[in-house]
Amino acid sequence: MSDYTPRKSDRFAFGLWTVMNTGRDPFGEPTRGPLSGLDAINELGTRNVYAFEMHWEDIIPDTAGAAERDGIIKEAKKRMADSDIVCGCSGANTFTHPVFKDGALTSHDPKIRQMAIQKYLTAIDVGYELGCRLTNIWWGRDGIEVDAAKSPVQAIKRLREAFNYLQAYIDDNKYAGYRLSIEPKPNEPRGDTYLPTVGHAMALIATLNKPENCGLVPEVAHVRMAGLNAYHEIALALESDKLFGVHLNSQKPLRFDQDIRFGAEDLKESFFIVKLLEDHKWQGNRCFDAHAYRTADREEVWDFVNGCMRTYLILREKAVAFNRDAEIQGILRELHRGCDAPLPASADLRSADIDPAPLAARRYHHEKLDQLVQELLLGVR
């Protein structure tokens, strides 16, 4: 029987906030006790999680002075060493405090924009000290409900200004290898969020002073909230060499951000995401950004953690089986035969006589292929 025990070499990661989650939601109080960010580092590391992601405020109080901050960073480093876990990404919380109720990086008030950038400067400093080389930016409050109140053109200009400022800070401090990323989301907590998809974010990145230093961290749930295919969105970022990270979870389409355990609601799409990452030997961390059901107590949170990793490992094994399945590969060879033929010269193509009748009669075997995938996932192949 296959062993689905996670190993550090699998490069699994979790956001600290995922296991610190207390089950609180907009309609109800917490259903499980708190867990500190430092304790979360220990707990994840001892479960063979390779890395953690964080908002720096997950471990350092927003009001901490320099001495307290340095002490916490020292303690975090000790716990990281003790449990053999690394910091994969350092972000900032620019969505909880009411000062950001109408945006952070896109606020009309320059002082609020400065506060938001200041928070990300801290994220970069703390992240670099903890050994990570990425600050991921999810602008939870940078959106709008009342379009009359704010121009999206101006908002995009402010986002560009912020990213260029952060990049200049990285350069000025000689933080070698440090990069930035955008995590798109279409809505929630705002009615509409700026740059809601991978494609929107890539359009902004192309206009930055150093576009090569900014990438994407697509999240499955965010993509499905927009009614799109997360497999395709992640593939776009990967093919463009912009996949700086990935947030794996599960989601019923077109609903609020559910952050369900990976694979629980969209098994086939999850399978193709795993296959994409593994087939292309993507070198990044497989980070889970979800949380246990509100019905779970504190101990059951670790069932959620183990479930995310176990599902990925099972789907990884299924991807290997897909690539070795003779019948599946036979259909794919037929479908792909001649598909990479180069385009002829335009003069030749302009005068070519292409008969659509035999092309229209071509069989694609999609019904059979999809059924074979279904049977593979159901465990009968």
One Martini backbone bead per residue (centre of mass of N, CA, C, O) as a GRO file, in nm:
protein
  381
    1MET     BB    1   0.099   0.034   0.019
    2SER     BB    2   0.083   0.352   0.014
    3ASP     BB    3   0.271   0.639   0.122
    4TYR     BB    4   0.121   0.950   0.272
    5THR     BB    5   0.369   1.071   0.406
    6PRO     BB    6   0.506   1.349   0.482
    7ARG     BB    7   0.779   1.549   0.357
    8LYS     BB    8   1.003   1.791   0.327
    9SER     BB    9   1.047   1.735   0.011
   10ASP     BB   10   0.746   1.828  -0.069
   11ARG     BB   11   0.695   2.134   0.007
   12PHE     BB   12   0.510   2.210   0.234
   13ALA     BB   13   0.260   2.466   0.319
   14PHE     BB   14   0.152   2.718   0.565
   15GLY     BB   15  -0.042   2.934   0.697
   16LEU     BB   16  -0.066   3.049   1.007
   17TRP     BB   17  -0.372   3.137   0.987
   18THR     BB   18  -0.495   2.853   0.940
   19VAL     BB   19  -0.429   2.744   1.247
   20MET     BB   20  -0.528   3.007   1.408
   21ASN     BB   21  -0.802   2.956   1.353
   22THR     BB   22  -1.124   2.981   1.550
   23GLY     BB   23  -1.411   2.992   1.373
   24ARG     BB   24  -1.469   3.263   1.310
   25ASP     BB   25  -1.746   3.467   1.197
   26PRO     BB   26  -1.986   3.699   1.100
   27PHE     BB   27  -2.206   3.501   1.288
   28GLY     BB   28  -1.967   3.400   1.494
   29GLU     BB   29  -1.798   3.269   1.733
   30PRO     BB   30  -1.568   3.099   1.859
   31THR     BB   31  -1.487   2.723   1.858
   32ARG     BB   32  -1.180   2.773   1.934
   33GLY     BB   33  -0.885   2.808   2.041
   34PRO     BB   34  -0.599   2.956   2.057
   35LEU     BB   35  -0.299   3.027   1.847
   36SER     BB   36   0.009   3.094   1.819
   37GLY     BB   37   0.246   3.166   1.592
   38LEU     BB   38   0.482   3.018   1.731
   39ASP     BB   39   0.329   2.750   1.778
   40ALA     BB   40   0.266   2.699   1.479
   41ILE     BB   41   0.551   2.649   1.390
   42ASN     BB   42   0.595   2.393   1.556
   43GLU     BB   43   0.352   2.221   1.462
   44LEU     BB   44   0.426   2.214   1.163
   45GLY     BB   45   0.718   2.107   1.176
   46THR     BB   46   0.639   1.828   1.325
   47ARG     BB   47   0.458   1.760   1.041
   48ASN     BB   48   0.649   1.805   0.783
   49VAL     BB   49   0.658   2.095   0.728
   50TYR     BB   50   0.856   2.309   0.539
   51ALA     BB   51   0.662   2.575   0.548
   52PHE     BB   52   0.582   2.920   0.615
   53GLU     BB   53   0.334   3.162   0.625
   54MET     BB   54   0.290   3.530   0.668
   55HIS     BB   55   0.203   3.769   0.879
   56TRP     BB   56   0.382   3.952   1.086
   57GLU     BB   57   0.134   3.982   1.292
   58ASP     BB   58   0.130   3.673   1.379
   59ILE     BB   59   0.405   3.734   1.576
   60ILE     BB   60   0.382   4.057   1.580
   61PRO     BB   61   0.296   4.320   1.729
   62ASP     BB   62   0.202   4.626   1.611
   63THR     BB   63   0.322   4.768   1.897
   64ALA     BB   64   0.604   4.688   1.879
   65GLY     BB   65   0.911   4.725   1.962
   66ALA     BB   66   1.233   4.666   1.891
   67ALA     BB   67   1.294   4.467   2.123
   68GLU     BB   68   1.048   4.283   2.090
   69ARG     BB   69   1.091   4.213   1.797
   70ASP     BB   70   1.374   4.083   1.827
   71GLY     BB   71   1.284   3.863   2.027
   72ILE     BB   72   1.081   3.722   1.840
   73ILE     BB   73   1.272   3.655   1.610
   74LYS     BB   74   1.459   3.481   1.779
   75GLU     BB   75   1.239   3.273   1.858
   76ALA     BB   76   1.158   3.191   1.574
   77LYS     BB   77   1.433   3.078   1.489
   78LYS     BB   78   1.441   2.858   1.703
   79ARG     BB   79   1.182   2.710   1.616
   80MET     BB   80   1.270   2.652   1.330
   81ALA     BB   81   1.513   2.477   1.408
   82ASP     BB   82   1.368   2.268   1.595
   83SER     BB   83   1.142   2.198   1.341
   84ASP     BB   84   1.239   2.226   1.051
   85ILE     BB   85   1.160   2.531   0.939
   86VAL     BB   86   1.052   2.768   0.701
   87CYS     BB   87   1.028   3.081   0.546
   88GLY     BB   88   0.836   3.162   0.252
   89CYS     BB   89   0.650   3.416   0.358
   90SER     BB   90   0.595   3.784   0.382
   91GLY     BB   91   0.338   3.974   0.512
   92ALA     BB   92   0.043   4.191   0.546
   93ASN     BB   93  -0.200   4.363   0.747
   94THR     BB   94  -0.453   4.556   0.541
   95PHE     BB   95  -0.772   4.473   0.678
   96THR     BB   96  -0.854   4.500   0.990
   97HIS     BB   97  -0.819   4.783   1.030
   98PRO     BB   98  -1.029   5.062   1.003
   99VAL     BB   99  -0.833   5.245   0.835
  100PHE     BB  100  -0.888   5.025   0.578
  101LYS     BB  101  -1.198   5.042   0.481
  102ASP     BB  102  -1.099   5.218   0.195
  103GLY     BB  103  -0.817   5.115   0.193
  104ALA     BB  104  -0.464   5.120   0.130
  105LEU     BB  105  -0.299   5.153  -0.148
  106THR     BB  106  -0.592   5.311  -0.257
  107SER     BB  107  -0.627   5.538  -0.090
  108HIS     BB  108  -0.698   5.872  -0.072
  109ASP     BB  109  -0.514   5.874   0.172
  110PRO     BB  110  -0.178   5.919   0.207
  111LYS     BB  111  -0.142   5.815   0.500
  112ILE     BB  112  -0.263   5.535   0.450
  113ARG     BB  113  -0.070   5.449   0.230
  114GLN     BB  114   0.181   5.475   0.411
  115MET     BB  115   0.098   5.265   0.619
  116ALA     BB  116   0.089   5.027   0.424
  117ILE     BB  117   0.380   5.043   0.325
  118GLN     BB  118   0.508   5.018   0.603
  119LYS     BB  119   0.411   4.729   0.648
  120TYR     BB  120   0.570   4.610   0.401
  121LEU     BB  121   0.848   4.686   0.501
  122THR     BB  122   0.834   4.501   0.746
  123ALA     BB  123   0.790   4.239   0.591
  124ILE     BB  124   1.064   4.247   0.452
  125ASP     BB  125   1.247   4.258   0.698
  126VAL     BB  126   1.142   4.005   0.845
  127GLY     BB  127   1.172   3.806   0.616
  128TYR     BB  128   1.477   3.835   0.578
  129GLU     BB  129   1.554   3.749   0.870
  130LEU     BB  130   1.397   3.455   0.821
  131GLY     BB  131   1.484   3.376   0.500
  132CYS     BB  132   1.304   3.504   0.309
  133ARG     BB  133   1.205   3.603  -0.060
  134LEU     BB  134   0.888   3.692   0.003
  135THR     BB  135   0.622   3.926  -0.082
  136ASN     BB  136   0.282   3.902  -0.035
  137ILE     BB  137  -0.008   4.065  -0.198
  138TRP     BB  138  -0.320   4.121  -0.028
  139TRP     BB  139  -0.587   4.350  -0.105
  140GLY     BB  140  -0.863   4.334   0.071
  141ARG     BB  141  -0.948   4.669   0.064
  142ASP     BB  142  -0.879   4.704  -0.251
  143GLY     BB  143  -1.175   4.857  -0.330
  144ILE     BB  144  -1.540   4.856  -0.412
  145GLU     BB  145  -1.892   4.982  -0.414
  146VAL     BB  146  -1.858   5.294  -0.507
  147ASP     BB  147  -1.778   5.417  -0.810
  148ALA     BB  148  -1.801   5.730  -0.756
  149ALA     BB  149  -1.552   5.740  -0.537
  150LYS     BB  150  -1.353   5.570  -0.744
  151SER     BB  151  -1.090   5.533  -0.957
  152PRO     BB  152  -0.942   5.270  -1.119
  153VAL     BB  153  -0.712   5.425  -1.247
  154GLN     BB  154  -0.600   5.544  -0.984
  155ALA     BB  155  -0.562   5.277  -0.833
  156ILE     BB  156  -0.349   5.158  -1.024
  157LYS     BB  157  -0.141   5.382  -0.985
  158ARG     BB  158  -0.104   5.323  -0.678
  159LEU     BB  159  -0.004   5.036  -0.708
  160ARG     BB  160   0.243   5.099  -0.875
  161GLU     BB  161   0.378   5.288  -0.674
  162ALA     BB  162   0.407   5.077  -0.447
  163PHE     BB  163   0.580   4.865  -0.595
  164ASN     BB  164   0.814   5.054  -0.669
  165TYR     BB  165   0.883   5.127  -0.378
  166LEU     BB  166   0.946   4.841  -0.272
  167GLN     BB  167   1.169   4.781  -0.476
  168ALA     BB  168   1.357   5.012  -0.391
  169TYR     BB  169   1.397   4.907  -0.104
  170ILE     BB  170   1.530   4.642  -0.178
  171ASP     BB  171   1.768   4.771  -0.329
  172ASP     BB  172   1.877   4.965  -0.105
  173ASN     BB  173   1.915   4.698   0.099
  174LYS     BB  174   2.025   4.448  -0.047
  175TYR     BB  175   1.793   4.218  -0.106
  176ALA     BB  176   1.880   3.943  -0.219
  177GLY     BB  177   1.622   3.779  -0.403
  178TYR     BB  178   1.390   3.968  -0.359
  179ARG     BB  179   1.028   3.946  -0.381
  180LEU     BB  180   0.715   3.996  -0.546
  181SER     BB  181   0.349   3.958  -0.498
  182ILE     BB  182   0.025   3.861  -0.629
  183GLU     BB  183  -0.314   3.815  -0.489
  184PRO     BB  184  -0.589   3.743  -0.636
  185LYS     BB  185  -0.932   3.892  -0.608
  186PRO     BB  186  -1.267   3.972  -0.678
  187ASN     BB  187  -1.376   3.954  -0.370
  188GLU     BB  188  -1.371   4.000  -0.062
  189PRO     BB  189  -1.472   4.232   0.135
  190ARG     BB  190  -1.530   4.358  -0.124
  191GLY     BB  191  -1.730   4.397  -0.389
  192ASP     BB  192  -1.465   4.502  -0.542
  193THR     BB  193  -1.153   4.407  -0.675
  194TYR     BB  194  -0.855   4.485  -0.768
  195LEU     BB  195  -0.729   4.275  -0.968
  196PRO     BB  196  -0.900   3.971  -0.982
  197THR     BB  197  -0.678   3.838  -1.173
  198VAL     BB  198  -0.410   3.722  -1.328
  199GLY     BB  199  -0.435   3.902  -1.581
  200HIS     BB  200  -0.459   4.171  -1.437
  201ALA     BB  201  -0.188   4.154  -1.281
  202MET     BB  202  -0.003   4.125  -1.531
  203ALA     BB  203  -0.060   4.406  -1.644
  204LEU     BB  204   0.077   4.557  -1.413
  205ILE     BB  205   0.358   4.423  -1.407
  206ALA     BB  206   0.445   4.524  -1.699
  207THR     BB  207   0.466   4.842  -1.569
  208LEU     BB  208   0.702   4.806  -1.404
  209ASN     BB  209   1.027   4.867  -1.334
  210LYS     BB  210   1.043   4.541  -1.224
  211PRO     BB  211   0.882   4.282  -1.355
  212GLU     BB  212   1.081   4.037  -1.283
  213ASN     BB  213   1.012   4.089  -0.950
  214CYS     BB  214   0.705   4.009  -1.024
  215GLY     BB  215   0.427   3.805  -0.924
  216LEU     BB  216   0.231   3.511  -0.851
  217VAL     BB  217  -0.055   3.399  -0.621
  218PRO     BB  218  -0.262   3.172  -0.672
  219GLU     BB  219  -0.605   3.094  -0.577
  220VAL     BB  220  -0.845   2.873  -0.594
  221ALA     BB  221  -1.085   3.018  -0.458
  222HIS     BB  222  -1.060   3.289  -0.611
  223VAL     BB  223  -1.110   3.174  -0.891
  224ARG     BB  224  -1.392   3.040  -0.829
  225MET     BB  225  -1.533   3.306  -0.752
  226ALA     BB  226  -1.498   3.398  -1.071
  227GLY     BB  227  -1.563   3.133  -1.252
  228LEU     BB  228  -1.292   2.987  -1.283
  229ASN     BB  229  -0.994   2.808  -1.377
  230ALA     BB  230  -0.730   2.722  -1.184
  231TYR     BB  231  -0.558   2.562  -1.383
  232HIS     BB  232  -0.537   2.797  -1.591
  233GLU     BB  233  -0.424   3.022  -1.412
  234ILE     BB  234  -0.167   2.875  -1.322
  235ALA     BB  235  -0.063   2.820  -1.609
  236LEU     BB  236  -0.020   3.113  -1.691
  237ALA     BB  237   0.192   3.179  -1.476
  238LEU     BB  238   0.392   2.956  -1.548
  239GLU     BB  239   0.441   3.020  -1.855
  240SER     BB  240   0.531   3.330  -1.761
  241ASP     BB  241   0.717   3.315  -1.507
  242LYS     BB  242   0.492   3.395  -1.241
  243LEU     BB  243   0.517   3.151  -1.031
  244PHE     BB  244   0.581   3.228  -0.692
  245GLY     BB  245   0.306   3.087  -0.607
  246VAL     BB  246   0.063   2.885  -0.408
  247HIS     BB  247  -0.293   2.841  -0.325
  248LEU     BB  248  -0.437   2.571  -0.159
  249ASN     BB  249  -0.780   2.464  -0.210
  250SER     BB  250  -1.139   2.501  -0.167
  251GLN     BB  251  -1.447   2.552  -0.380
  252LYS     BB  252  -1.739   2.692  -0.437
  253PRO     BB  253  -1.871   2.844  -0.680
  254LEU     BB  254  -1.972   3.171  -0.641
  255ARG     BB  255  -1.870   3.229  -0.346
  256PHE     BB  256  -1.758   3.264  -0.072
  257ASP     BB  257  -1.472   3.238   0.109
  258GLN     BB  258  -1.407   2.907   0.221
  259ASP     BB  259  -1.140   2.749   0.268
  260ILE     BB  260  -1.108   2.453   0.191
  261ARG     BB  261  -0.995   2.164   0.183
  262PHE     BB  262  -0.804   2.012  -0.023
  263GLY     BB  263  -1.027   1.860  -0.266
  264ALA     BB  264  -1.329   1.860  -0.137
  265GLU     BB  265  -1.488   2.014  -0.413
  266ASP     BB  266  -1.242   1.972  -0.666
  267LEU     BB  267  -1.090   1.708  -0.771
  268LYS     BB  268  -1.018   1.739  -1.072
  269GLU     BB  269  -0.886   2.017  -1.058
  270SER     BB  270  -0.677   1.933  -0.848
  271PHE     BB  271  -0.538   1.722  -1.019
  272PHE     BB  272  -0.440   1.917  -1.249
  273ILE     BB  273  -0.269   2.091  -1.066
  274VAL     BB  274  -0.075   1.877  -0.970
  275LYS     BB  275   0.016   1.787  -1.251
  276LEU     BB  276   0.134   2.053  -1.338
  277LEU     BB  277   0.352   2.086  -1.116
  278GLU     BB  278   0.490   1.806  -1.165
  279ASP     BB  279   0.544   1.801  -1.474
  280HIS     BB  280   0.710   2.093  -1.438
  281LYS     BB  281   0.886   2.099  -1.184
  282TRP     BB  282   0.804   2.283  -0.967
  283GLN     BB  283   0.993   2.469  -0.705
  284GLY     BB  284   0.776   2.535  -0.519
  285ASN     BB  285   0.551   2.574  -0.279
  286ARG     BB  286   0.286   2.385  -0.126
  287CYS     BB  287   0.036   2.595  -0.039
  288PHE     BB  288  -0.196   2.622   0.227
  289ASP     BB  289  -0.520   2.814   0.211
  290ALA     BB  290  -0.693   2.729   0.491
  291HIS     BB  291  -0.955   2.573   0.697
  292ALA     BB  292  -1.120   2.454   0.931
  293TYR     BB  293  -1.396   2.376   1.035
  294ARG     BB  294  -1.607   2.514   1.268
  295THR     BB  295  -1.656   2.223   1.409
  296ALA     BB  296  -1.371   2.230   1.494
  297ASP     BB  297  -1.128   2.165   1.697
  298ARG     BB  298  -0.806   2.202   1.778
  299GLU     BB  299  -0.725   1.904   1.706
  300GLU     BB  300  -0.868   1.895   1.415
  301VAL     BB  301  -0.671   2.079   1.263
  302TRP     BB  302  -0.465   1.841   1.207
  303ASP     BB  303  -0.650   1.691   1.016
  304PHE     BB  304  -0.650   1.911   0.805
  305VAL     BB  305  -0.349   1.919   0.748
  306ASN     BB  306  -0.319   1.619   0.670
  307GLY     BB  307  -0.533   1.622   0.442
  308CYS     BB  308  -0.396   1.810   0.244
  309MET     BB  309  -0.136   1.641   0.203
  310ARG     BB  310  -0.262   1.369   0.132
  311THR     BB  311  -0.415   1.457  -0.121
  312TYR     BB  312  -0.172   1.544  -0.282
  313LEU     BB  313  -0.027   1.266  -0.282
  314ILE     BB  314  -0.251   1.112  -0.423
  315LEU     BB  315  -0.259   1.293  -0.680
  316ARG     BB  316   0.033   1.243  -0.757
  317GLU     BB  317  -0.005   0.943  -0.808
  318LYS     BB  318  -0.223   0.981  -1.027
  319ALA     BB  319  -0.039   1.132  -1.225
  320VAL     BB  320   0.148   0.895  -1.276
  321ALA     BB  321  -0.074   0.704  -1.378
  322PHE     BB  322  -0.158   0.874  -1.619
  323ASN     BB  323   0.133   0.867  -1.760
  324ARG     BB  324   0.110   0.525  -1.766
  325ASP     BB  325  -0.149   0.500  -1.921
  326ALA     BB  326  -0.206   0.347  -2.213
  327GLU     BB  327  -0.487   0.452  -2.301
  328ILE     BB  328  -0.449   0.749  -2.247
  329GLN     BB  329  -0.185   0.785  -2.417
  330GLY     BB  330  -0.308   0.696  -2.686
  331ILE     BB  331  -0.507   0.929  -2.714
  332LEU     BB  332  -0.297   1.160  -2.692
  333ARG     BB  333  -0.130   1.084  -2.938
  334GLU     BB  334  -0.359   1.127  -3.139
  335LEU     BB  335  -0.425   1.424  -3.066
  336HIS     BB  336  -0.103   1.524  -3.104
  337ARG     BB  337  -0.065   1.462  -3.387
  338GLY     BB  338   0.095   1.727  -3.547
  339CYS     BB  339   0.053   1.987  -3.349
  340ASP     BB  340   0.368   2.119  -3.398
  341ALA     BB  341   0.341   2.243  -3.657
  342PRO     BB  342   0.447   2.480  -3.845
  343LEU     BB  343   0.404   2.767  -3.983
  344PRO     BB  344   0.368   2.896  -4.268
  345ALA     BB  345   0.401   3.102  -4.489
  346SER     BB  346   0.186   3.351  -4.564
  347ALA     BB  347   0.170   3.299  -4.870
  348ASP     BB  348   0.098   2.997  -4.844
  349LEU     BB  349  -0.149   3.026  -4.659
  350ARG     BB  350  -0.318   3.216  -4.840
  351SER     BB  351  -0.321   2.975  -5.085
  352ALA     BB  352  -0.442   2.759  -4.932
  353ASP     BB  353  -0.625   2.440  -4.950
  354ILE     BB  354  -0.869   2.399  -4.699
  355ASP     BB  355  -1.050   2.127  -4.597
  356PRO     BB  356  -1.308   2.103  -4.359
  357ALA     BB  357  -1.443   1.822  -4.366
  358PRO     BB  358  -1.222   1.630  -4.239
  359LEU     BB  359  -1.183   1.807  -3.987
  360ALA     BB  360  -1.481   1.786  -3.881
  361ALA     BB  361  -1.456   1.453  -3.864
  362ARG     BB  362  -1.292   1.450  -3.631
  363ARG     BB  363  -1.180   1.269  -3.360
  364TYR     BB  364  -1.142   1.315  -2.984
  365HIS     BB  365  -1.232   1.135  -2.728
  366HIS     BB  366  -1.346   1.288  -2.471
  367GLU     BB  367  -1.535   1.094  -2.332
  368LYS     BB  368  -1.331   0.869  -2.279
  369LEU     BB  369  -1.111   1.031  -2.139
  370ASP     BB  370  -1.282   1.138  -1.901
  371GLN     BB  371  -1.362   0.858  -1.794
  372LEU     BB  372  -1.075   0.763  -1.729
  373VAL     BB  373  -1.020   0.981  -1.523
  374GLN     BB  374  -1.252   0.913  -1.337
  375GLU     BB  375  -1.156   0.620  -1.276
  376LEU     BB  376  -0.887   0.696  -1.159
  377LEU     BB  377  -1.004   0.869  -0.920
  378LEU     BB  378  -1.195   0.618  -0.820
  379GLY     BB  379  -0.998   0.347  -0.827
  380VAL     BB  380  -1.047   0.147  -1.111
  381ARG     BB  381  -0.731   0.176  -1.249
   0.00000   0.00000   0.00000
